Amino acid sequence: MLHGRIHCFQLAERQVTSRLDLLKRHLNYADLLVIFVYVPSRACWLLTYDWRGGDLLCRVVKMMHTVAFQSSSNVIVCIALDRLFSVFSATRHSPDKANRRIRVMLATAWTTAFLIGMPQLFIWRSYVPFAHLNWSQCLQIWEIARLENATARGRLFDAESWYSIAHIGLIFWIPALIIVMCYVMVLSWVFINSRPSISRKGKRTGSLQTGCETVDTVLTRASEWNPLKTFSLPKMKDIKEDKSIGDALFVRSPPDR
């Protein structure tokens, strides 16, 4: 009988490890998108200050930038939700249901990332402000409209502002709020269930071990915030830099090559 209990415990532990490995693997996929899509394209632009990929590549690259950042944030949210459900959900004792839940959440995370990235195909354009120099930039439609028509500045401000708010909110602030709420709820549960039992006169309840394990897991998963902090905050700065490009285009033309 003892052997059977040990076998069941090992099986459950293996399922939990497999579930966490799946989450970490998908987080690595999202980070690889950032490393191999965002970083090279950004580095090329910083080296040349010129967009040489054409209009189609401009749209696709900007869409993949959003997909990379959004998928990273979404997967981190999945990790936080998995920790929350592992504590409060009635299916926490059913590894099969937990695995199905994780797969559904990950599929939703990636689908949402691509859906949020799709509008970038219509927002970004390749634009040549100096035709005689063959110098092009990958700009938002609002920047192009302002460059071609100075009177459009006031009319376009509202649409551009709402776009920026939605973009930063979806990539950073909404995921951050969900993650914080999940971990606050988990830590509250740990605190409540780890208090000394009154009936046992100061002795710890049996849930202390579970609470300690949960705290350890929460701290481990909290370390996965690094991609969110590393890549999302520079992204906010990049949007401001991209907005300043259009204003600088006609102030100072590039040197003849």
CSV table of C-alpha atoms in Angstrom, one decimal:
chain,number,residue,atom,x,y,z
A,1,MET,CA,0.0,0.0,0.0
A,2,LEU,CA,2.9,2.3,0.9
A,3,HIS,CA,4.5,1.5,-2.5
A,4,GLY,CA,1.3,2.4,-4.3
A,5,ARG,CA,1.2,5.8,-2.6
A,6,ILE,CA,4.8,6.5,-3.4
A,7,HIS,CA,4.1,5.5,-7.1
A,8,CYS,CA,1.1,7.9,-7.3
A,9,PHE,CA,3.2,10.7,-5.7
A,10,GLN,CA,6.0,10.2,-8.2
A,11,LEU,CA,3.5,10.1,-11.1
A,12,ALA,CA,1.9,13.4,-10.0
A,13,GLU,CA,5.3,15.0,-9.5
A,14,ARG,CA,6.3,13.9,-13.0
A,15,GLN,CA,3.1,15.4,-14.5
A,16,VAL,CA,3.8,18.7,-12.7
A,17,THR,CA,7.4,18.8,-13.9
A,18,SER,CA,6.2,18.1,-17.4
A,19,ARG,CA,3.7,20.9,-17.2
A,20,LEU,CA,6.2,23.4,-16.0
A,21,ASP,CA,8.7,22.3,-18.6
A,22,LEU,CA,6.1,22.9,-21.3
A,23,LEU,CA,5.5,26.4,-20.0
A,24,LYS,CA,9.2,27.2,-19.9
A,25,ARG,CA,9.7,25.8,-23.4
A,26,HIS,CA,7.0,28.1,-24.8
A,27,LEU,CA,8.6,31.0,-23.0
A,28,ASN,CA,11.9,30.2,-24.6
A,29,TYR,CA,10.1,30.1,-28.0
A,30,ALA,CA,8.8,33.6,-27.4
A,31,ASP,CA,12.2,34.9,-26.3
A,32,LEU,CA,13.8,33.4,-29.3
A,33,LEU,CA,11.5,35.4,-31.5
A,34,VAL,CA,12.7,38.5,-29.8
A,35,ILE,CA,16.3,37.5,-30.2
A,36,PHE,CA,16.2,36.4,-33.8
A,37,VAL,CA,13.5,38.8,-35.2
A,38,TYR,CA,13.5,42.0,-33.1
A,39,VAL,CA,17.2,42.3,-32.3
A,40,PRO,CA,18.7,41.8,-35.8
A,41,SER,CA,16.2,44.1,-37.5
A,42,ARG,CA,16.7,46.8,-34.9
A,43,ALA,CA,20.5,46.4,-35.1
A,44,CYS,CA,20.4,46.8,-38.9
A,45,TRP,CA,18.4,50.0,-38.6
A,46,LEU,CA,20.7,51.5,-36.0
A,47,LEU,CA,23.7,50.7,-38.1
A,48,THR,CA,22.3,52.3,-41.3
A,49,TYR,CA,19.4,54.5,-40.2
A,50,ASP,CA,17.8,53.3,-43.5
A,51,TRP,CA,15.1,50.8,-44.2
A,52,ARG,CA,16.2,48.6,-47.1
A,53,GLY,CA,13.7,45.8,-46.9
A,54,GLY,CA,10.8,47.2,-48.9
A,55,ASP,CA,7.2,47.8,-47.9
A,56,LEU,CA,6.1,44.1,-47.4
A,57,LEU,CA,9.1,43.3,-45.2
A,58,CYS,CA,8.4,46.5,-43.2
A,59,ARG,CA,4.9,45.4,-42.4
A,60,VAL,CA,5.8,41.8,-41.7
A,61,VAL,CA,8.8,42.7,-39.4
A,62,LYS,CA,6.7,45.1,-37.4
A,63,MET,CA,4.0,42.6,-37.0
A,64,MET,CA,6.5,40.0,-35.8
A,65,HIS,CA,7.9,42.5,-33.3
A,66,THR,CA,4.5,42.8,-31.7
A,67,VAL,CA,3.9,39.0,-31.9
A,68,ALA,CA,7.3,38.4,-30.1
A,69,PHE,CA,6.7,40.8,-27.3
A,70,GLN,CA,3.0,39.9,-26.9
A,71,SER,CA,3.7,36.1,-26.9
A,72,SER,CA,6.4,36.6,-24.2
A,73,SER,CA,3.9,38.5,-22.0
A,74,ASN,CA,1.1,36.0,-22.7
A,75,VAL,CA,3.2,33.0,-21.8
A,76,ILE,CA,4.3,34.6,-18.5
A,77,VAL,CA,0.6,35.2,-17.8
A,78,CYS,CA,0.0,31.5,-18.4
A,79,ILE,CA,2.6,30.6,-15.9
A,80,ALA,CA,1.0,32.9,-13.3
A,81,LEU,CA,-2.5,31.5,-14.0
A,82,ASP,CA,-1.1,27.9,-13.8
A,83,ARG,CA,0.2,28.7,-10.3
A,84,LEU,CA,-3.1,30.2,-9.3
A,85,PHE,CA,-5.1,27.2,-10.6
A,86,SER,CA,-2.8,24.7,-9.0
A,87,VAL,CA,-3.8,26.2,-5.6
A,88,PHE,CA,-7.5,27.1,-6.0
A,89,SER,CA,-8.8,24.9,-8.9
A,90,ALA,CA,-10.6,21.6,-8.1
A,91,THR,CA,-8.7,20.0,-10.9
A,92,ARG,CA,-5.3,20.4,-9.2
A,93,HIS,CA,-5.4,16.7,-8.2
A,94,SER,CA,-6.0,15.7,-11.8
A,95,PRO,CA,-2.8,15.9,-13.9
A,96,ASP,CA,-4.5,15.1,-17.1
A,97,LYS,CA,-7.0,18.0,-16.8
A,98,ALA,CA,-4.2,20.3,-15.7
A,99,ASN,CA,-2.2,19.4,-18.8
A,100,ARG,CA,-5.2,20.0,-21.0
A,101,ARG,CA,-5.8,23.3,-19.3
A,102,ILE,CA,-2.2,24.4,-20.0
A,103,ARG,CA,-2.3,23.4,-23.6
A,104,VAL,CA,-5.6,25.4,-24.1
A,105,MET,CA,-4.0,28.5,-22.3
A,106,LEU,CA,-0.9,28.3,-24.5
A,107,ALA,CA,-2.9,27.9,-27.7
A,108,THR,CA,-4.9,30.9,-26.6
A,109,ALA,CA,-1.8,32.9,-25.8
A,110,TRP,CA,-0.2,32.4,-29.2
A,111,THR,CA,-3.4,32.9,-31.1
A,112,THR,CA,-4.0,36.2,-29.2
A,113,ALA,CA,-0.4,37.3,-29.9
A,114,PHE,CA,-0.9,36.9,-33.6
A,115,LEU,CA,-4.3,38.5,-33.6
A,116,ILE,CA,-2.9,41.5,-31.8
A,117,GLY,CA,0.0,41.7,-34.2
A,118,MET,CA,-2.1,41.6,-37.4
A,119,PRO,CA,-3.1,45.3,-37.3
A,120,GLN,CA,0.6,46.2,-37.7
A,121,LEU,CA,0.3,45.1,-41.3
A,122,PHE,CA,-2.0,48.1,-42.0
A,123,ILE,CA,-0.3,50.6,-39.7
A,124,TRP,CA,3.3,50.5,-40.9
A,125,ARG,CA,4.6,51.5,-44.4
A,126,SER,CA,7.9,51.9,-46.2
A,127,TYR,CA,8.2,55.6,-47.0
A,128,VAL,CA,10.8,57.5,-49.1
A,129,PRO,CA,11.0,61.1,-48.0
A,130,PHE,CA,14.0,61.9,-50.1
A,131,ALA,CA,13.6,60.2,-53.5
A,132,HIS,CA,16.8,61.6,-55.0
A,133,LEU,CA,18.8,60.0,-52.1
A,134,ASN,CA,16.8,56.7,-52.2
A,135,TRP,CA,16.6,57.0,-48.4
A,136,SER,CA,13.6,55.1,-47.0
A,137,GLN,CA,12.1,54.6,-43.5
A,138,CYS,CA,9.6,52.1,-42.0
A,139,LEU,CA,7.0,54.5,-40.5
A,140,GLN,CA,3.5,54.5,-39.1
A,141,ILE,CA,0.7,55.8,-41.3
A,142,TRP,CA,0.2,58.8,-38.9
A,143,GLU,CA,3.8,59.9,-39.3
A,144,ILE,CA,3.5,59.6,-43.1
A,145,ALA,CA,0.3,61.7,-43.1
A,146,ARG,CA,1.9,64.4,-41.0
A,147,LEU,CA,4.9,64.6,-43.3
A,148,GLU,CA,2.7,64.9,-46.4
A,149,ASN,CA,0.1,67.2,-44.8
A,150,ALA,CA,1.0,69.4,-41.9
A,151,THR,CA,-2.7,70.3,-41.3
A,152,ALA,CA,-3.4,66.6,-40.4
A,153,ARG,CA,-1.5,66.7,-37.2
A,154,GLY,CA,-4.5,67.6,-35.0
A,155,ARG,CA,-6.9,65.2,-36.6
A,156,LEU,CA,-4.6,62.3,-36.3
A,157,PHE,CA,-3.6,62.8,-32.7
A,158,ASP,CA,-6.5,61.0,-31.2
A,159,ALA,CA,-6.2,57.8,-33.3
A,160,GLU,CA,-2.4,57.6,-32.8
A,161,SER,CA,-2.8,58.2,-29.0
A,162,TRP,CA,-5.4,55.4,-28.7
A,163,TYR,CA,-3.2,53.1,-30.7
A,164,SER,CA,-0.2,53.7,-28.4
A,165,ILE,CA,-2.2,53.3,-25.3
A,166,ALA,CA,-3.7,50.0,-26.6
A,167,HIS,CA,-0.3,48.8,-27.7
A,168,ILE,CA,1.5,49.4,-24.4
A,169,GLY,CA,-1.5,48.2,-22.4
A,170,LEU,CA,-1.8,44.9,-24.2
A,171,ILE,CA,1.9,44.2,-24.2
A,172,PHE,CA,2.9,45.3,-20.7
A,173,TRP,CA,0.3,46.8,-18.3
A,174,ILE,CA,-2.6,44.3,-18.7
A,175,PRO,CA,-0.3,41.2,-18.4
A,176,ALA,CA,1.6,42.8,-15.5
A,177,LEU,CA,-1.7,43.4,-13.6
A,178,ILE,CA,-2.8,39.8,-14.1
A,179,ILE,CA,0.5,38.5,-13.0
A,180,VAL,CA,0.6,40.6,-9.8
A,181,MET,CA,-3.0,39.7,-8.9
A,182,CYS,CA,-2.3,36.0,-9.4
A,183,TYR,CA,0.8,36.0,-7.2
A,184,VAL,CA,-0.9,38.1,-4.6
A,185,MET,CA,-3.7,35.6,-4.3
A,186,VAL,CA,-1.3,32.7,-4.2
A,187,LEU,CA,0.9,34.3,-1.5
A,188,SER,CA,-2.3,35.2,0.5
A,189,TRP,CA,-3.3,31.5,0.3
A,190,VAL,CA,0.2,30.5,1.5
A,191,PHE,CA,0.1,33.0,4.4
A,192,ILE,CA,-3.4,31.9,5.5
A,193,ASN,CA,-2.7,28.1,5.3
A,194,SER,CA,0.8,28.4,6.9
A,195,ARG,CA,-0.3,30.0,10.2
A,196,PRO,CA,0.0,28.0,13.4
A,197,SER,CA,-3.0,25.9,14.2
A,198,ILE,CA,-4.9,27.0,17.4
A,199,SER,CA,-6.2,23.5,18.0
A,200,ARG,CA,-2.6,22.1,18.1
A,201,LYS,CA,-1.3,24.9,20.4
A,202,GLY,CA,1.2,26.5,18.2
A,203,LYS,CA,2.1,23.5,16.0
A,204,ARG,CA,2.2,24.1,12.3
A,205,THR,CA,-0.6,22.6,10.2
A,206,GLY,CA,0.1,20.0,7.5
A,207,SER,CA,-0.4,22.7,4.8
A,208,LEU,CA,2.9,24.4,5.8
A,209,GLN,CA,4.9,22.1,3.6
A,210,THR,CA,2.5,22.8,0.7
A,211,GLY,CA,2.8,26.5,1.5
A,212,CYS,CA,6.6,26.4,1.4
A,213,GLU,CA,6.6,24.5,-1.8
A,214,THR,CA,4.2,27.0,-3.3
A,215,VAL,CA,6.3,30.0,-2.2
A,216,ASP,CA,9.3,28.4,-3.8
A,217,THR,CA,7.5,27.8,-7.0
A,218,VAL,CA,6.1,31.4,-7.0
A,219,LEU,CA,9.6,32.8,-6.5
A,220,THR,CA,11.0,30.6,-9.3
A,221,ARG,CA,8.2,31.7,-11.7
A,222,ALA,CA,8.6,35.3,-10.7
A,223,SER,CA,12.2,35.1,-12.1
A,224,GLU,CA,10.5,34.6,-15.5
A,225,TRP,CA,9.6,38.3,-15.3
A,226,ASN,CA,13.1,39.1,-16.7
A,227,PRO,CA,12.0,39.0,-20.4
A,228,LEU,CA,9.0,41.2,-19.6
A,229,LYS,CA,11.1,43.8,-17.8
A,230,THR,CA,14.0,43.5,-20.3
A,231,PHE,CA,12.1,43.8,-23.6
A,232,SER,CA,8.8,45.5,-22.8
A,233,LEU,CA,10.2,48.7,-21.3
A,234,PRO,CA,12.6,49.3,-24.2
A,235,LYS,CA,9.7,48.8,-26.5
A,236,MET,CA,7.9,51.7,-24.9
A,237,LYS,CA,11.0,53.8,-25.6
A,238,ASP,CA,11.1,52.6,-29.1
A,239,ILE,CA,7.6,53.8,-29.8
A,240,LYS,CA,8.6,57.3,-28.7
A,241,GLU,CA,11.8,57.1,-30.9
A,242,ASP,CA,9.7,56.0,-33.9
A,243,LYS,CA,7.4,59.0,-33.4
A,244,SER,CA,10.3,61.4,-33.4
A,245,ILE,CA,11.7,60.0,-36.7
A,246,GLY,CA,9.0,61.7,-38.7
A,247,ASP,CA,9.6,65.1,-37.1
A,248,ALA,CA,13.3,64.8,-37.8
A,249,LEU,CA,13.0,63.7,-41.5
A,250,PHE,CA,12.5,67.2,-42.9
A,251,VAL,CA,14.5,69.0,-40.3
A,252,ARG,CA,17.8,67.4,-41.3
A,253,SER,CA,18.3,65.4,-44.4
A,254,PRO,CA,20.8,62.6,-44.5
A,255,PRO,CA,24.2,63.2,-46.1
A,256,ASP,CA,24.8,62.3,-49.7
A,257,ARG,CA,26.3,58.9,-50.2
